[in-house]
Short mmCIF file of C-alpha atoms in Angstrom, two decimals:
data_model
loop_
_atom_site.label_atom_id
_atom_site.label_comp_id
_atom_site.label_asym_id
_atom_site.label_seq_id
_atom_site.Cartn_x
_atom_site.Cartn_y
_atom_site.Cartn_z
CA ASP A 177 -53.13 13.18 -24.11
CA TYR A 178 -54.53 16.06 -26.13
CA PHE A 179 -52.37 19.06 -26.95
CA ASP A 180 -53.48 22.22 -28.74
CA GLY A 181 -53.29 21.64 -32.48
CA ASP A 182 -53.83 17.86 -32.29
CA PHE A 183 -56.35 16.30 -34.65
CA CYS A 184 -57.72 13.81 -32.13
CA LEU A 185 -59.16 15.25 -28.92
CA VAL A 186 -58.95 13.44 -25.56
CA ASP A 187 -61.99 11.30 -26.40
CA CYS A 188 -60.63 10.85 -29.94
CA GLU A 189 -63.33 13.06 -31.38
CA GLU A 190 -62.02 14.87 -34.47
CA GLY A 191 -60.80 18.41 -33.87
CA THR A 192 -62.45 21.36 -35.61
CA CYS A 193 -60.97 22.95 -38.72
CA GLY A 194 -59.33 26.27 -37.85
CA GLN A 195 -59.73 25.82 -34.10
CA PRO A 196 -56.52 24.39 -32.62
CA ARG A 197 -56.96 26.09 -29.23
CA ASN A 198 -60.74 25.98 -28.80
CA PRO A 199 -61.97 22.96 -30.79
CA ARG A 200 -65.35 22.74 -29.05
CA ASP A 201 -66.31 26.39 -29.34
CA PRO A 202 -68.94 27.25 -31.96
CA SER A 203 -66.48 29.33 -34.00
CA PRO A 204 -62.76 30.13 -34.05
CA SER A 205 -61.25 32.87 -31.92
CA ALA A 206 -58.34 35.27 -32.31
CA THR A 207 -56.39 32.87 -30.08
CA ASP A 208 -56.94 30.11 -32.64
CA ALA A 209 -55.70 32.44 -35.40
CA LEU A 210 -52.59 33.27 -33.38
CA PHE A 211 -51.88 29.57 -32.90
CA VAL A 212 -52.25 28.95 -36.66
CA LEU A 213 -49.87 31.86 -37.31
CA GLY A 214 -47.36 30.31 -34.89
CA ALA A 215 -47.67 27.01 -36.76
CA SER A 216 -47.07 28.79 -40.06
CA VAL A 217 -43.67 30.06 -38.87
CA GLY A 218 -42.69 26.86 -37.07
CA ILE A 219 -42.99 27.90 -33.42
CA MET A 220 -46.12 25.79 -32.85
CA THR A 221 -46.99 22.30 -33.99
CA CYS A 222 -50.39 21.84 -35.55
CA ASP A 223 -51.93 19.00 -37.51
CA PRO A 224 -52.66 20.25 -41.05
CA ARG A 225 -56.18 18.78 -40.74
CA ILE A 226 -56.75 21.51 -38.15
CA CYS A 227 -54.55 24.45 -39.23
CA ASP A 228 -54.33 24.19 -43.02
CA VAL A 229 -57.66 25.89 -43.69
CA ALA A 230 -57.15 27.25 -47.20
CA ASP A 231 -55.54 24.61 -49.39
CA PRO A 232 -53.62 21.36 -48.98
CA ASP A 233 -50.17 22.88 -49.48
CA GLY A 234 -49.28 23.46 -45.81
CA VAL A 235 -49.92 25.94 -43.03
CA PHE A 236 -49.22 29.57 -43.98
CA ALA A 237 -49.93 33.04 -42.60
CA SER A 238 -52.83 33.21 -45.06
CA ASP A 239 -54.47 30.35 -43.13
CA ALA A 240 -54.22 32.41 -39.94
CA LEU A 241 -55.74 35.37 -41.77
CA SER A 242 -58.70 33.25 -42.84
CA VAL A 243 -59.19 32.07 -39.25
CA VAL A 244 -59.07 35.62 -37.86
CA HIS A 245 -61.54 36.77 -40.51
CA ARG A 246 -63.98 34.09 -39.38
CA ALA A 247 -63.28 34.93 -35.72
CA VAL A 248 -64.32 38.56 -36.17
CA GLY A 249 -67.34 37.76 -38.31
CA LEU A 250 -65.94 38.47 -41.77
CA PRO A 251 -66.65 36.02 -44.58
CA ALA A 252 -64.08 33.23 -44.72
CA THR A 253 -64.15 29.65 -45.89
CA LEU A 254 -62.32 27.21 -43.64
CA SER A 255 -61.76 23.99 -45.54
CA CYS A 256 -59.35 21.51 -43.95
CA SER A 257 -58.61 18.21 -45.63
CA ARG A 258 -59.57 15.13 -43.62
#
């Protein structure tokens, strides 16, 4: 079964960096950013290959900020480790 934040989707296709809620959409949404923020404070579970978008040190609020920047069209680099 696939759950939001999982790395492997139902068909075992890799999830999309920064998109734990909407992995097949063309870009992240504010909902994705909120999920990453929840993961950063421990109320959501998210694979770091999906939610750790800034550096390999873990999921932080700064990762959510990068996702929301991308969601609203501001420049942001989302770089998850695979």
